[in-house]
Amino acid sequence: MGPRGPSYCTGGFLPRGRGRGRGIRPACLGAGPQERRGAGPLRAVCGYSSPGVRRRWRQYYGCGLVIPECLENCWILDLGSGSGRDCYALSQLVGEKGHVTGIDMTEGQVEVANKYIEYHMEKYGFQAPNVTFIHGYIEKLEEAGIKNESYDIVISNCVINLVPDKQQVLQEVYRVLKHGGELYFSDVYASLELPEEIRTHKVLWGECLGGALYWKDLFILAKKIGFCPPRLVTANFITVQNKDLENVIGDCCFVSATFRLFKLPKTGPTKKCQVIYNGGITGHEKELIFDANFTFKDVVTDPFELAGRSDSAESRSSPAGGCCSTKKCSQNNS
């Protein structure tokens, strides 16, 4: 076993995904409503990506979609950026005044990502590159030269579970985030604290299961470091359909989940308040899904507008045609 777990044995990184043929079925990318909404910007930039990056997108091993809303002009740090898939998507969304930095421990991945910077900047029509890739460890951001309070958003896609010292990773993220910033990340979580047999199993570690954090420990770590309570965005079960691995796992269950952790100034006790959403975020004019529990919607007072929204979401008709048809109501409203 290497210094950072089974995946680092012999000094090299055990390729993730080796268990895909062993009955391990990851949660589907974009399975949740928030992730489906966020998939639009990602699809929009897919056509701009170089053939080399698109090939690697088909070999993608993330466990969620880490593209939050309202990214224009933001500075974003991607932990475990790999070949640059998410970074290049985000670089277009933040625009020329924003910036995206990807950090990865594998030099080969960083080399691949750097290879396509000029290609993407030309496709996006940017005068100067707004994306940087650096080699380093996500639990040692300071050693990689990343300064205090320098980023608006930090993202991570199924990478933190591969680091044994998760508290150190979160501590570093807190350090580099600006006040008001957030960690928006997807990862794998366990339903209980994992025994040694699971944590040292090479296949389960390579599949991001062996290093999964007990989900309640995330809340403990967040509070200890200074983050606000984690906000759950989406969660999907990961199934294991392999008898040998099922015997190792036992009663433990796994999910891929997306959380938001905010770094806010220290204030007094919070009070309940009413929030009115004015629909000012592009792409989220009618509603903003903040997390799994809270959705902000603009205020609607016109019953015909509300009825129109309902019809666009799901075609409805009253029994026996009702008192009037949808077409008639639309005509009367006009």
Short mmCIF file of C-alpha atoms in Angstrom, two decimals, residues 76-281:
data_model
loop_
_atom_site.label_atom_id
_atom_site.label_comp_id
_atom_site.label_asym_id
_atom_site.label_seq_id
_atom_site.Cartn_x
_atom_site.Cartn_y
_atom_site.Cartn_z
CA ILE A 76 -12.95 28.66 -9.92
CA LEU A 77 -10.57 25.98 -8.63
CA ASP A 78 -11.09 22.36 -9.74
CA LEU A 79 -9.65 19.74 -7.39
CA GLY A 80 -8.46 16.70 -9.32
CA SER A 81 -9.00 18.23 -12.75
CA GLY A 82 -7.65 15.29 -14.75
CA SER A 83 -7.49 15.98 -18.49
CA GLY A 84 -9.40 19.26 -18.07
CA ARG A 85 -12.94 18.17 -18.96
CA ASP A 86 -14.79 20.26 -16.38
CA CYS A 87 -12.26 23.08 -16.51
CA TYR A 88 -12.76 23.72 -20.21
CA ALA A 89 -16.53 23.70 -19.81
CA LEU A 90 -16.29 26.14 -16.92
CA SER A 91 -13.74 28.37 -18.68
CA GLN A 92 -16.34 29.33 -21.27
CA LEU A 93 -19.04 29.85 -18.65
CA VAL A 94 -16.94 32.21 -16.50
CA GLY A 95 -15.97 34.28 -19.55
CA GLU A 96 -12.77 36.16 -20.30
CA LYS A 97 -12.87 38.10 -17.02
CA GLY A 98 -13.16 34.91 -15.00
CA HIS A 99 -10.54 32.24 -14.47
CA VAL A 100 -10.41 28.48 -13.92
CA THR A 101 -7.51 26.64 -12.29
CA GLY A 102 -7.21 22.87 -12.37
CA ILE A 103 -4.92 20.96 -10.04
CA ASP A 104 -4.09 17.28 -10.40
CA MET A 105 -1.53 14.95 -8.81
CA THR A 106 -0.83 13.12 -12.10
CA GLU A 107 1.69 14.89 -14.31
CA GLY A 108 0.48 13.07 -17.42
CA GLN A 109 -3.04 14.38 -16.95
CA VAL A 110 -1.78 17.93 -16.47
CA GLU A 111 0.26 17.64 -19.66
CA VAL A 112 -2.80 16.49 -21.61
CA ALA A 113 -4.92 19.33 -20.22
CA ASN A 114 -2.30 21.97 -21.05
CA LYS A 115 -2.02 20.65 -24.59
CA TYR A 116 -5.49 21.92 -25.54
CA ILE A 117 -5.54 25.39 -23.97
CA GLU A 118 -4.83 27.26 -27.20
CA TYR A 119 -7.40 25.17 -29.09
CA HIS A 120 -10.21 25.98 -26.66
CA MET A 121 -9.38 29.66 -26.29
CA GLU A 122 -9.53 30.03 -30.07
CA LYS A 123 -12.86 28.20 -30.24
CA TYR A 124 -14.30 30.37 -27.46
CA GLY A 125 -13.01 33.54 -29.09
CA PHE A 126 -10.96 34.60 -26.05
CA GLN A 127 -7.99 36.91 -26.55
CA ALA A 128 -6.02 35.40 -23.66
CA PRO A 129 -6.23 32.06 -21.84
CA ASN A 130 -8.46 32.04 -18.76
CA VAL A 131 -7.58 28.53 -17.63
CA THR A 132 -4.46 27.20 -15.89
CA PHE A 133 -3.44 23.65 -14.99
CA ILE A 134 -0.95 22.90 -12.24
CA HIS A 135 0.60 19.75 -10.81
CA GLY A 136 0.03 19.22 -7.09
CA TYR A 137 -1.94 17.55 -4.32
CA ILE A 138 -5.39 18.74 -3.33
CA GLU A 139 -4.57 18.46 0.37
CA LYS A 140 -1.46 20.64 -0.17
CA LEU A 141 -2.79 23.61 -2.10
CA GLU A 142 -0.44 26.02 -0.39
CA GLU A 143 2.58 24.07 -1.61
CA ALA A 144 1.12 24.36 -5.13
CA GLY A 145 1.15 28.15 -4.79
CA ILE A 146 -2.56 28.75 -4.31
CA LYS A 147 -3.09 31.82 -2.14
CA ASN A 148 -5.53 32.58 0.67
CA GLU A 149 -9.03 33.75 -0.28
CA SER A 150 -8.30 33.70 -4.00
CA TYR A 151 -11.29 31.76 -5.40
CA ASP A 152 -15.05 32.29 -5.52
CA ILE A 153 -15.88 28.61 -6.06
CA VAL A 154 -14.02 25.34 -5.55
CA ILE A 155 -15.35 22.24 -7.31
CA SER A 156 -14.45 18.58 -7.06
CA ASN A 157 -15.86 15.56 -8.85
CA CYS A 158 -15.36 12.23 -7.07
CA VAL A 159 -11.80 12.97 -5.98
CA ILE A 160 -11.81 13.87 -2.26
CA ASN A 161 -12.69 10.27 -1.34
CA LEU A 162 -9.29 9.22 -2.74
CA VAL A 163 -7.44 11.25 -0.11
CA PRO A 164 -7.22 9.67 3.38
CA ASP A 165 -6.94 13.03 5.17
CA LYS A 166 -10.22 14.58 4.09
CA GLN A 167 -10.16 17.14 6.89
CA GLN A 168 -6.93 18.57 5.49
CA VAL A 169 -8.51 18.85 2.03
CA LEU A 170 -11.51 20.73 3.40
CA GLN A 171 -9.26 22.91 5.55
CA GLU A 172 -7.26 23.92 2.48
CA VAL A 173 -10.44 24.61 0.52
CA TYR A 174 -11.68 26.87 3.32
CA ARG A 175 -8.36 28.75 3.25
CA VAL A 176 -8.40 29.48 -0.49
CA LEU A 177 -12.10 30.42 -0.69
CA LYS A 178 -13.15 34.05 -0.49
CA HIS A 179 -15.74 34.96 2.12
CA GLY A 180 -19.11 34.20 0.56
CA GLY A 181 -17.57 31.50 -1.63
CA GLU A 182 -18.54 27.85 -1.77
CA LEU A 183 -17.27 24.33 -2.28
CA TYR A 184 -19.64 22.72 -4.80
CA PHE A 185 -18.68 19.07 -5.08
CA SER A 186 -19.83 15.55 -5.83
CA ASP A 187 -18.42 12.52 -4.07
CA VAL A 188 -19.16 9.04 -2.78
CA TYR A 189 -20.48 8.54 0.75
CA ALA A 190 -21.00 5.48 2.94
CA SER A 191 -23.98 4.68 5.16
CA LEU A 192 -21.65 3.77 8.03
CA GLU A 193 -18.04 4.08 9.10
CA LEU A 194 -16.06 1.74 6.88
CA PRO A 195 -14.14 -1.16 8.45
CA GLU A 196 -10.50 -1.81 7.62
CA GLU A 197 -11.39 -4.62 5.20
CA ILE A 198 -13.27 -2.22 2.91
CA ARG A 199 -10.85 0.69 3.27
CA THR A 200 -7.87 -1.45 2.19
CA HIS A 201 -9.61 -3.35 -0.63
CA LYS A 202 -7.84 -2.35 -3.85
CA VAL A 203 -10.80 -2.72 -6.21
CA LEU A 204 -13.20 -0.92 -3.88
CA TRP A 205 -10.65 1.86 -3.36
CA GLY A 206 -10.08 2.20 -7.10
CA GLU A 207 -13.85 2.49 -7.54
CA CYS A 208 -13.99 5.33 -4.98
CA LEU A 209 -15.89 3.15 -2.49
CA GLY A 210 -13.05 2.16 -0.18
CA GLY A 211 -12.25 5.79 0.59
CA ALA A 212 -15.85 6.94 0.97
CA LEU A 213 -16.57 9.17 3.94
CA TYR A 214 -19.33 8.27 6.39
CA TRP A 215 -21.91 10.88 5.37
CA LYS A 216 -22.52 12.20 8.89
CA ASP A 217 -18.79 12.87 9.28
CA LEU A 218 -19.02 15.49 6.53
CA PHE A 219 -21.26 17.60 8.77
CA ILE A 220 -18.85 17.18 11.69
CA LEU A 221 -15.83 18.19 9.60
CA ALA A 222 -17.63 21.15 8.03
CA LYS A 223 -18.57 22.57 11.43
CA LYS A 224 -15.09 21.98 12.83
CA ILE A 225 -13.42 23.83 9.96
CA GLY A 226 -15.87 26.74 9.86
CA PHE A 227 -18.17 26.00 6.94
CA CYS A 228 -21.91 26.47 7.17
CA PRO A 229 -23.90 23.21 7.46
CA PRO A 230 -23.62 21.25 4.18
CA ARG A 231 -26.51 21.71 1.76
CA LEU A 232 -27.48 18.48 -0.02
CA VAL A 233 -28.23 18.98 -3.73
CA THR A 234 -28.62 15.47 -5.19
CA ALA A 235 -28.01 11.86 -4.15
CA ASN A 236 -28.18 8.57 -6.07
CA PHE A 237 -27.48 5.00 -5.02
CA ILE A 238 -24.43 3.11 -6.25
CA THR A 239 -25.20 -0.56 -6.77
CA VAL A 240 -22.75 -3.44 -6.40
CA GLN A 241 -23.84 -6.58 -8.23
CA ASN A 242 -20.86 -8.80 -7.58
CA LYS A 243 -21.12 -11.57 -5.00
CA ASP A 244 -17.48 -11.39 -3.91
CA LEU A 245 -17.62 -7.63 -3.42
CA GLU A 246 -21.04 -7.84 -1.77
CA ASN A 247 -19.56 -10.18 0.82
CA VAL A 248 -16.83 -7.63 1.56
CA ILE A 249 -19.24 -4.69 1.75
CA GLY A 250 -21.83 -6.42 3.93
CA ASP A 251 -24.53 -4.07 5.17
CA CYS A 252 -22.83 -0.89 3.97
CA CYS A 253 -24.55 1.15 1.25
CA PHE A 254 -23.04 3.84 -0.96
CA VAL A 255 -24.40 6.93 -2.69
CA SER A 256 -22.95 9.56 -4.96
CA ALA A 257 -24.05 12.93 -3.61
CA THR A 258 -23.54 16.59 -4.43
CA PHE A 259 -23.17 19.07 -1.57
CA ARG A 260 -22.66 22.81 -1.24
CA LEU A 261 -20.44 24.10 1.57
CA PHE A 262 -20.44 27.87 2.05
CA LYS A 263 -17.78 30.00 3.72
CA LEU A 264 -19.64 32.90 5.31
CA PRO A 265 -18.49 35.58 7.76
CA LYS A 266 -18.92 34.76 11.43
CA THR A 267 -22.10 36.46 12.65
CA GLY A 268 -24.57 36.14 15.48
CA PRO A 269 -27.47 33.69 15.60
CA THR A 270 -29.38 33.45 12.35
CA LYS A 271 -33.02 34.47 12.13
CA LYS A 272 -35.80 33.23 9.91
CA CYS A 273 -36.56 35.51 6.99
CA GLN A 274 -38.67 35.62 3.85
CA VAL A 275 -36.86 35.68 0.53
CA ILE A 276 -38.36 36.84 -2.77
CA TYR A 277 -36.55 35.68 -5.90
CA ASN A 278 -36.62 38.24 -8.72
CA GLY A 279 -35.38 35.87 -11.42
CA GLY A 280 -32.18 37.74 -12.15
CA ILE A 281 -29.94 34.74 -12.87
#
